[in-house]
Amino acid sequence: MKAHQKLKKVPKTFNQNILKQEIMKKLVFIFTTVVALTFSTAATAQKTIVDVAVGNKDFSTLVTALKAADLVSALQGDGPFTVFAPTNAAFGKIDKATLGSLLKPENKKALANILTYHVVPSKLMASDVVAALKKGKGKVEVKGLNGQVLTVMSKKGKIWIKDQNGNYSEIVATDVKADNGVIHVIDTVVMPK
């Protein structure tokens, strides 16, 4: 009974301090867990242009072509890159025999030339393109990774790309962001000379 009486004599502030310490330990644990999960999620959420393309079924032909041309690792690099990405429907406009031929190992160099024509070695958001078009009176030239020029132009309220052969491709979606650049979706494959 004396032991029981001794417990009753423990100051109330001592019990409150222990309770506060336990609560603080739990809060620190919860905070640490949340921070750790946030950073691990942020680390895994990072996606390159290739990761974004792989994650979108409308770019499956583009991904196949990037693999065939051995350009996947290049577009997973630091960048920044702007990719004018043709959809499967855009690749569908190319004759099947021609597309099939381009995907063969012996045509890897020609395919790489076509694909690198779609990549600009800088990050150009839609707002950057619009600003350049205003400054350039509706027309601006950009150079693809293959060294050839693409002409971006504003026409009838839409933004178009004109290739070296005079063919046009409409930009149908903009600012698909990746960690190493940006993708603008186009409806026709542009062709270098």
PDB file of C-alpha atoms in Angstrom:
ATOM      1  CA  MET A   1       0.000   0.000   0.000  1.00  0.00           C
ATOM      2  CA  LYS A   2       2.885   2.332   0.673  1.00  0.00           C
ATOM      3  CA  ALA A   3       4.073   1.850  -2.904  1.00  0.00           C
ATOM      4  CA  HIS A   4       0.635   2.789  -4.139  1.00  0.00           C
ATOM      5  CA  GLN A   5       0.670   5.895  -2.005  1.00  0.00           C
ATOM      6  CA  LYS A   6       4.093   6.837  -3.388  1.00  0.00           C
ATOM      7  CA  LEU A   7       2.748   6.704  -6.913  1.00  0.00           C
ATOM      8  CA  LYS A   8      -0.005   9.079  -5.980  1.00  0.00           C
ATOM      9  CA  LYS A   9       2.550  11.481  -4.634  1.00  0.00           C
ATOM     10  CA  VAL A  10       4.343  11.818  -8.010  1.00  0.00           C
ATOM     11  CA  PRO A  11       3.915  15.419  -9.058  1.00  0.00           C
ATOM     12  CA  LYS A  12       1.326  15.992 -11.743  1.00  0.00           C
ATOM     13  CA  THR A  13       3.802  18.008 -13.841  1.00  0.00           C
ATOM     14  CA  PHE A  14       6.128  14.976 -14.041  1.00  0.00           C
ATOM     15  CA  ASN A  15       3.376  12.863 -15.672  1.00  0.00           C
ATOM     16  CA  GLN A  16       2.518  15.710 -18.020  1.00  0.00           C
ATOM     17  CA  ASN A  17       6.173  16.064 -19.044  1.00  0.00           C
ATOM     18  CA  ILE A  18       6.402  12.350 -19.835  1.00  0.00           C
ATOM     19  CA  LEU A  19       3.185  12.583 -21.831  1.00  0.00           C
ATOM     20  CA  LYS A  20       4.516  15.610 -23.753  1.00  0.00           C
ATOM     21  CA  GLN A  21       7.783  13.784 -24.493  1.00  0.00           C
ATOM     22  CA  GLU A  22       5.911  10.751 -25.840  1.00  0.00           C
ATOM     23  CA  ILE A  23       3.707  12.960 -27.998  1.00  0.00           C
ATOM     24  CA  MET A  24       6.786  14.802 -29.310  1.00  0.00           C
ATOM     25  CA  LYS A  25       8.516  11.492 -30.140  1.00  0.00           C
ATOM     26  CA  LYS A  26       5.451  10.358 -32.076  1.00  0.00           C
ATOM     27  CA  LEU A  27       5.172  13.678 -33.891  1.00  0.00           C
ATOM     28  CA  VAL A  28       8.863  13.597 -34.834  1.00  0.00           C
ATOM     29  CA  PHE A  29       8.433  10.022 -36.092  1.00  0.00           C
ATOM     30  CA  ILE A  30       5.378  10.962 -38.150  1.00  0.00           C
ATOM     31  CA  PHE A  31       7.082  14.081 -39.530  1.00  0.00           C
ATOM     32  CA  THR A  32      10.221  12.112 -40.453  1.00  0.00           C
ATOM     33  CA  THR A  33       8.139   9.433 -42.165  1.00  0.00           C
ATOM     34  CA  VAL A  34       6.152  12.004 -44.149  1.00  0.00           C
ATOM     35  CA  VAL A  35       9.327  13.813 -45.251  1.00  0.00           C
ATOM     36  CA  ALA A  36      10.987  10.540 -46.260  1.00  0.00           C
ATOM     37  CA  LEU A  37       7.957   9.472 -48.281  1.00  0.00           C
ATOM     38  CA  THR A  38       7.696  12.884 -49.926  1.00  0.00           C
ATOM     39  CA  PHE A  39      11.331  12.796 -51.055  1.00  0.00           C
ATOM     40  CA  SER A  40      11.120   9.203 -52.267  1.00  0.00           C
ATOM     41  CA  THR A  41       7.951  10.022 -54.228  1.00  0.00           C
ATOM     42  CA  ALA A  42       9.602  13.115 -55.716  1.00  0.00           C
ATOM     43  CA  ALA A  43      12.624  11.049 -56.703  1.00  0.00           C
ATOM     44  CA  THR A  44      10.517   8.422 -58.443  1.00  0.00           C
ATOM     45  CA  ALA A  45       8.190  11.012 -60.025  1.00  0.00           C
ATOM     46  CA  GLN A  46      10.995  12.433 -62.129  1.00  0.00           C
ATOM     47  CA  LYS A  47      10.481  11.517 -65.774  1.00  0.00           C
ATOM     48  CA  THR A  48      12.553  12.121 -68.867  1.00  0.00           C
ATOM     49  CA  ILE A  49      11.069  12.818 -72.272  1.00  0.00           C
ATOM     50  CA  VAL A  50      11.453   9.116 -73.078  1.00  0.00           C
ATOM     51  CA  ASP A  51       9.614   8.117 -69.884  1.00  0.00           C
ATOM     52  CA  VAL A  52       6.738  10.445 -70.796  1.00  0.00           C
ATOM     53  CA  ALA A  53       6.582   9.022 -74.333  1.00  0.00           C
ATOM     54  CA  VAL A  54       6.695   5.417 -73.076  1.00  0.00           C
ATOM     55  CA  GLY A  55       3.838   6.232 -70.684  1.00  0.00           C
ATOM     56  CA  ASN A  56       1.566   7.456 -73.492  1.00  0.00           C
ATOM     57  CA  LYS A  57       0.094   4.875 -75.895  1.00  0.00           C
ATOM     58  CA  ASP A  58      -0.217   7.551 -78.627  1.00  0.00           C
ATOM     59  CA  PHE A  59       3.582   7.627 -78.867  1.00  0.00           C
ATOM     60  CA  SER A  60       4.224   3.878 -79.192  1.00  0.00           C
ATOM     61  CA  THR A  61       5.471   4.195 -82.791  1.00  0.00           C
ATOM     62  CA  LEU A  62       7.765   7.048 -81.759  1.00  0.00           C
ATOM     63  CA  VAL A  63       9.171   4.931 -78.927  1.00  0.00           C
ATOM     64  CA  THR A  64       9.716   2.021 -81.336  1.00  0.00           C
ATOM     65  CA  ALA A  65      11.522   4.373 -83.731  1.00  0.00           C
ATOM     66  CA  LEU A  66      13.674   5.847 -80.927  1.00  0.00           C
ATOM     67  CA  LYS A  67      14.725   2.331 -79.931  1.00  0.00           C
ATOM     68  CA  ALA A  68      15.451   1.349 -83.549  1.00  0.00           C
ATOM     69  CA  ALA A  69      17.570   4.491 -84.034  1.00  0.00           C
ATOM     70  CA  ASP A  70      19.340   3.909 -80.698  1.00  0.00           C
ATOM     71  CA  LEU A  71      18.313   7.367 -79.437  1.00  0.00           C
ATOM     72  CA  VAL A  72      16.633   6.409 -76.158  1.00  0.00           C
ATOM     73  CA  SER A  73      19.691   7.068 -73.979  1.00  0.00           C
ATOM     74  CA  ALA A  74      20.348  10.407 -75.707  1.00  0.00           C
ATOM     75  CA  LEU A  75      16.840  11.662 -74.885  1.00  0.00           C
ATOM     76  CA  GLN A  76      17.176  10.420 -71.327  1.00  0.00           C
ATOM     77  CA  GLY A  77      20.140  12.783 -70.910  1.00  0.00           C
ATOM     78  CA  ASP A  78      20.124  16.064 -69.027  1.00  0.00           C
ATOM     79  CA  GLY A  79      18.902  18.162 -71.935  1.00  0.00           C
ATOM     80  CA  PRO A  80      17.115  20.452 -72.022  1.00  0.00           C
ATOM     81  CA  PHE A  81      15.284  19.289 -75.129  1.00  0.00           C
ATOM     82  CA  THR A  82      12.178  20.355 -76.983  1.00  0.00           C
ATOM     83  CA  VAL A  83      10.675  17.448 -78.872  1.00  0.00           C
ATOM     84  CA  PHE A  84       8.092  17.906 -81.591  1.00  0.00           C
ATOM     85  CA  ALA A  85       6.625  14.439 -81.079  1.00  0.00           C
ATOM     86  CA  PRO A  86       4.633  12.793 -83.862  1.00  0.00           C
ATOM     87  CA  THR A  87       1.694  10.669 -82.713  1.00  0.00           C
ATOM     88  CA  ASN A  88       0.982   7.173 -83.995  1.00  0.00           C
ATOM     89  CA  ALA A  89      -1.513   8.773 -86.403  1.00  0.00           C
ATOM     90  CA  ALA A  90       1.267  11.048 -87.696  1.00  0.00           C
ATOM     91  CA  PHE A  91       3.480   8.024 -88.371  1.00  0.00           C
ATOM     92  CA  GLY A  92       0.423   6.397 -89.968  1.00  0.00           C
ATOM     93  CA  LYS A  93       0.587   9.025 -92.726  1.00  0.00           C
ATOM     94  CA  ILE A  94       3.888   7.520 -93.865  1.00  0.00           C
ATOM     95  CA  ASP A  95       3.589   4.655 -96.330  1.00  0.00           C
ATOM     96  CA  LYS A  96       3.765   1.366 -94.357  1.00  0.00           C
ATOM     97  CA  ALA A  97       6.555  -0.045 -96.541  1.00  0.00           C
ATOM     98  CA  THR A  98       8.627   3.126 -96.089  1.00  0.00           C
ATOM     99  CA  LEU A  99       8.095   3.167 -92.327  1.00  0.00           C
ATOM    100  CA  GLY A 100       8.912  -0.532 -92.095  1.00  0.00           C
ATOM    101  CA  SER A 101      12.078   0.036 -94.082  1.00  0.00           C
ATOM    102  CA  LEU A 102      13.142   2.939 -91.853  1.00  0.00           C
ATOM    103  CA  LEU A 103      12.837   0.732 -88.775  1.00  0.00           C
ATOM    104  CA  LYS A 104      15.321  -1.819 -90.180  1.00  0.00           C
ATOM    105  CA  PRO A 105      18.856  -1.872 -88.674  1.00  0.00           C
ATOM    106  CA  GLU A 106      20.484  -0.979 -92.011  1.00  0.00           C
ATOM    107  CA  ASN A 107      18.505   2.310 -92.072  1.00  0.00           C
ATOM    108  CA  LYS A 108      19.348   3.338 -88.513  1.00  0.00           C
ATOM    109  CA  LYS A 109      21.299   6.425 -89.686  1.00  0.00           C
ATOM    110  CA  ALA A 110      18.436   7.712 -91.881  1.00  0.00           C
ATOM    111  CA  LEU A 111      15.914   7.120 -89.072  1.00  0.00           C
ATOM    112  CA  ALA A 112      18.153   8.902 -86.553  1.00  0.00           C
ATOM    113  CA  ASN A 113      18.402  11.872 -88.959  1.00  0.00           C
ATOM    114  CA  ILE A 114      14.594  12.081 -89.164  1.00  0.00           C
ATOM    115  CA  LEU A 115      14.074  11.748 -85.408  1.00  0.00           C
ATOM    116  CA  THR A 116      16.792  14.236 -84.410  1.00  0.00           C
ATOM    117  CA  TYR A 117      15.170  16.712 -86.805  1.00  0.00           C
ATOM    118  CA  HIS A 118      12.233  16.684 -84.353  1.00  0.00           C
ATOM    119  CA  VAL A 119      14.442  17.618 -81.382  1.00  0.00           C
ATOM    120  CA  VAL A 120      15.667  21.134 -80.545  1.00  0.00           C
ATOM    121  CA  PRO A 121      18.545  21.342 -78.028  1.00  0.00           C
ATOM    122  CA  SER A 122      16.808  23.800 -75.685  1.00  0.00           C
ATOM    123  CA  LYS A 123      13.585  24.032 -73.723  1.00  0.00           C
ATOM    124  CA  LEU A 124      10.957  26.006 -75.632  1.00  0.00           C
ATOM    125  CA  MET A 125       7.643  26.237 -73.831  1.00  0.00           C
ATOM    126  CA  ALA A 126       4.576  27.292 -75.827  1.00  0.00           C
ATOM    127  CA  SER A 127       4.828  30.775 -74.318  1.00  0.00           C
ATOM    128  CA  ASP A 128       8.443  31.028 -75.591  1.00  0.00           C
ATOM    129  CA  VAL A 129       7.337  30.001 -79.081  1.00  0.00           C
ATOM    130  CA  VAL A 130       4.450  32.492 -79.084  1.00  0.00           C
ATOM    131  CA  ALA A 131       6.784  35.292 -77.925  1.00  0.00           C
ATOM    132  CA  ALA A 132       9.315  34.395 -80.644  1.00  0.00           C
ATOM    133  CA  LEU A 133       6.541  34.336 -83.254  1.00  0.00           C
ATOM    134  CA  LYS A 134       5.394  37.815 -82.224  1.00  0.00           C
ATOM    135  CA  LYS A 135       8.951  39.094 -82.405  1.00  0.00           C
ATOM    136  CA  GLY A 136       9.513  37.324 -85.738  1.00  0.00           C
ATOM    137  CA  LYS A 137       6.243  38.559 -87.255  1.00  0.00           C
ATOM    138  CA  GLY A 138       4.619  35.136 -87.291  1.00  0.00           C
ATOM    139  CA  LYS A 139       7.669  33.095 -88.216  1.00  0.00           C
ATOM    140  CA  VAL A 140      10.747  31.793 -86.400  1.00  0.00           C
ATOM    141  CA  GLU A 141      13.421  29.263 -87.297  1.00  0.00           C
ATOM    142  CA  VAL A 142      14.767  26.638 -84.924  1.00  0.00           C
ATOM    143  CA  LYS A 143      17.543  24.159 -85.529  1.00  0.00           C
ATOM    144  CA  GLY A 144      17.049  20.464 -84.884  1.00  0.00           C
ATOM    145  CA  LEU A 145      19.722  18.235 -83.368  1.00  0.00           C
ATOM    146  CA  ASN A 146      20.516  17.009 -86.875  1.00  0.00           C
ATOM    147  CA  GLY A 147      21.602  20.573 -87.792  1.00  0.00           C
ATOM    148  CA  GLN A 148      18.723  21.308 -90.162  1.00  0.00           C
ATOM    149  CA  VAL A 149      16.241  24.146 -89.754  1.00  0.00           C
ATOM    150  CA  LEU A 150      12.538  23.901 -88.951  1.00  0.00           C
ATOM    151  CA  THR A 151      10.322  26.934 -89.500  1.00  0.00           C
ATOM    152  CA  VAL A 152       7.682  27.503 -86.840  1.00  0.00           C
ATOM    153  CA  MET A 153       4.854  29.731 -87.974  1.00  0.00           C
ATOM    154  CA  SER A 154       1.498  31.069 -86.938  1.00  0.00           C
ATOM    155  CA  LYS A 155      -1.229  30.628 -89.508  1.00  0.00           C
ATOM    156  CA  LYS A 156      -5.024  30.957 -89.115  1.00  0.00           C
ATOM    157  CA  GLY A 157      -4.790  30.917 -85.326  1.00  0.00           C
ATOM    158  CA  LYS A 158      -2.740  27.707 -85.219  1.00  0.00           C
ATOM    159  CA  ILE A 159       0.948  26.975 -84.848  1.00  0.00           C
ATOM    160  CA  TRP A 160       2.606  24.981 -87.617  1.00  0.00           C
ATOM    161  CA  ILE A 161       6.041  23.569 -88.344  1.00  0.00           C
ATOM    162  CA  LYS A 162       7.349  23.654 -91.892  1.00  0.00           C
ATOM    163  CA  ASP A 163      10.131  21.228 -92.774  1.00  0.00           C
ATOM    164  CA  GLN A 164      12.985  21.633 -95.271  1.00  0.00           C
ATOM    165  CA  ASN A 165      10.799  20.097 -98.006  1.00  0.00           C
ATOM    166  CA  GLY A 166       7.951  22.599 -97.590  1.00  0.00           C
ATOM    167  CA  ASN A 167       5.639  20.161 -95.776  1.00  0.00           C
ATOM    168  CA  TYR A 168       3.576  21.314 -92.784  1.00  0.00           C
ATOM    169  CA  SER A 169       2.752  19.737 -89.445  1.00  0.00           C
ATOM    170  CA  GLU A 170       0.321  21.254 -86.966  1.00  0.00           C
ATOM    171  CA  ILE A 171       1.237  21.460 -83.294  1.00  0.00           C
ATOM    172  CA  VAL A 172      -1.871  19.901 -81.733  1.00  0.00           C
ATOM    173  CA  ALA A 173      -0.837  19.886 -78.051  1.00  0.00           C
ATOM    174  CA  THR A 174       1.808  21.797 -76.143  1.00  0.00           C
ATOM    175  CA  ASP A 175       3.834  21.851 -72.949  1.00  0.00           C
ATOM    176  CA  VAL A 176       3.922  18.173 -72.026  1.00  0.00           C
ATOM    177  CA  LYS A 177       6.593  18.627 -69.375  1.00  0.00           C
ATOM    178  CA  ALA A 178       9.450  16.290 -68.547  1.00  0.00           C
ATOM    179  CA  ASP A 179      12.411  16.746 -66.237  1.00  0.00           C
ATOM    180  CA  ASN A 180      14.793  17.212 -69.150  1.00  0.00           C
ATOM    181  CA  GLY A 181      12.606  19.299 -71.430  1.00  0.00           C
ATOM    182  CA  VAL A 182       9.202  19.575 -73.031  1.00  0.00           C
ATOM    183  CA  ILE A 183       7.138  17.799 -75.675  1.00  0.00           C
ATOM    184  CA  HIS A 184       4.875  19.467 -78.221  1.00  0.00           C
ATOM    185  CA  VAL A 185       2.644  17.013 -80.072  1.00  0.00           C
ATOM    186  CA  ILE A 186       2.496  17.225 -83.868  1.00  0.00           C
ATOM    187  CA  ASP A 187       0.144  15.600 -86.376  1.00  0.00           C
ATOM    188  CA  THR A 188       2.635  14.881 -89.180  1.00  0.00           C
ATOM    189  CA  VAL A 189       6.212  13.613 -89.237  1.00  0.00           C
ATOM    190  CA  VAL A 190       8.533  16.355 -90.511  1.00  0.00           C
ATOM    191  CA  MET A 191      11.250  15.273 -92.928  1.00  0.00           C
ATOM    192  CA  PRO A 192      14.764  16.638 -93.332  1.00  0.00           C
ATOM    193  CA  LYS A 193      16.433  16.958 -96.746  1.00  0.00           C
TER     194      LYS A 193
END
